[in-house]
Amino acid sequence: MFSTSLPLFVPSQPPAQRTIICLGTPRGGTSMVAGAIAGLGVFMGDNLPVNIEDRMFNPDLSGGDGPTFIDQVKCTIARRSAAHAVWGWKYPRAARYLERVYECVPNPHFVVVFRDPIPAALRSARRPDAAQGSISAATHKTIQSRLRIEMENLALVYRLQKPTLMVSFEKAQANPETFLEELAEFVGLPVPRDMSALLRFMEPGTYKDISMLL
């Protein structure tokens, strides 16, 4: 069967309580994947914006990932775990703080999204304000930054050795039904009989409101 993702360190049976954490690179496809996770029935937060980033797990909205933010995350993890057997959150750069909180997370399961860095680099290089002669440098910087983040995510996965699904954004977008089946197997929840809303959500173009899945 054609595969869109690669599972690592996955137990034979999903534990009764588990936490699904979606990470990747900024503008790297994590919103689409997090929406698919929510569409399978995983609670991903209240009043989510279109990028599906719960503000309680977003250090950019809390003045950084210092001790105050870490304490907030730990408290939120405790509350969410008490309220939901299966829940999760999405923040592309979660590797910034995960090793400081993951021991508080019941059975963390990582969904790590990888995306071809070339299209993003080309968009950056073609900005109207890009100085003549600097395009090559801008492209190199963008590719280097994205690959560095992806290598940090990969290193995190292998250090922690928790259940992980590594997702190819391009393959998931090109083969959404297969991706949803693989994702559902990983999170331990059934694929909806009617996948039409999920498939519309995954269509390329613009961010979509998660309310269309709930």
GROMACS .gro file of C-alpha atoms in nm, residues 18-92:
model
   75
   18ARG     CA    1  -0.266   0.929   2.535
   19THR     CA    2  -0.167   1.278   2.426
   20ILE     CA    3  -0.113   1.363   2.059
   21ILE     CA    4   0.143   1.639   2.000
   22CYS     CA    5   0.179   1.780   1.648
   23LEU     CA    6   0.501   1.960   1.555
   24GLY     CA    7   0.698   2.047   1.245
   25THR     CA    8   0.814   2.375   1.092
   26PRO     CA    9   0.633   2.710   1.070
   27ARG     CA   10   0.410   2.710   0.761
   28GLY     CA   11   0.513   2.351   0.710
   29GLY     CA   12   0.175   2.177   0.695
   30THR     CA   13   0.111   2.127   1.067
   31SER     CA   14  -0.225   2.310   1.050
   32MET     CA   15  -0.359   2.063   0.795
   33VAL     CA   16  -0.235   1.767   0.997
   34ALA     CA   17  -0.360   1.907   1.329
   35GLY     CA   18  -0.700   1.964   1.169
   36ALA     CA   19  -0.703   1.601   1.059
   37ILE     CA   20  -0.619   1.493   1.414
   38ALA     CA   21  -0.907   1.703   1.549
   39GLY     CA   22  -1.135   1.568   1.277
   40LEU     CA   23  -1.068   1.215   1.402
   41GLY     CA   24  -1.205   1.314   1.741
   42VAL     CA   25  -0.897   1.427   1.935
   43PHE     CA   26  -0.961   1.733   2.154
   44MET     CA   27  -0.701   1.993   2.044
   45GLY     CA   28  -0.817   2.293   2.251
   46ASP     CA   29  -1.102   2.539   2.292
   47ASN     CA   30  -1.176   2.835   2.063
   48LEU     CA   31  -0.893   2.746   1.829
   49PRO     CA   32  -0.778   2.992   1.562
   50VAL     CA   33  -0.750   2.883   1.200
   51ASN     CA   34  -0.391   2.766   1.254
   52ILE     CA   35  -0.518   2.532   1.531
   53GLU     CA   36  -0.260   2.653   1.784
   54ASP     CA   37  -0.393   2.647   2.140
   55ARG     CA   38  -0.267   2.967   2.302
   56MET     CA   39  -0.192   2.777   2.625
   57PHE     CA   40   0.086   2.590   2.443
   58ASN     CA   41   0.214   2.879   2.230
   59PRO     CA   42   0.514   3.058   2.388
   60ASP     CA   43   0.496   3.331   2.122
   61LEU     CA   44   0.180   3.457   2.295
   62SER     CA   45   0.326   3.429   2.644
   63GLY     CA   46   0.645   3.631   2.615
   64GLY     CA   47   0.869   3.329   2.552
   65ASP     CA   48   0.921   2.979   2.686
   66GLY     CA   49   1.059   3.073   3.028
   67PRO     CA   50   0.962   2.929   3.369
   68THR     CA   51   0.623   3.103   3.380
   69PHE     CA   52   0.523   2.952   3.047
   70ILE     CA   53   0.649   2.606   3.147
   71ASP     CA   54   0.445   2.619   3.469
   72GLN     CA   55   0.140   2.722   3.266
   73VAL     CA   56   0.189   2.430   3.027
   74LYS     CA   57   0.225   2.180   3.312
   75CYS     CA   58  -0.095   2.307   3.476
   76THR     CA   59  -0.280   2.291   3.145
   77ILE     CA   60  -0.157   1.936   3.084
   78ALA     CA   61  -0.290   1.829   3.424
   79ARG     CA   62  -0.632   1.986   3.359
   80ARG     CA   63  -0.667   1.849   3.007
   81SER     CA   64  -0.555   1.501   3.109
   82ALA     CA   65  -0.816   1.496   3.384
   83ALA     CA   66  -1.088   1.598   3.137
   84HIS     CA   67  -0.992   1.390   2.829
   85ALA     CA   68  -0.860   1.039   2.780
   86VAL     CA   69  -0.727   1.135   2.435
   87TRP     CA   70  -0.631   1.494   2.367
   88GLY     CA   71  -0.346   1.693   2.220
   89TRP     CA   72  -0.207   2.018   2.092
   90LYS     CA   73  -0.025   2.161   1.793
   91TYR     CA   74   0.269   2.401   1.795
   92PRO     CA   75   0.526   2.368   1.514
   0.00000   0.00000   0.00000
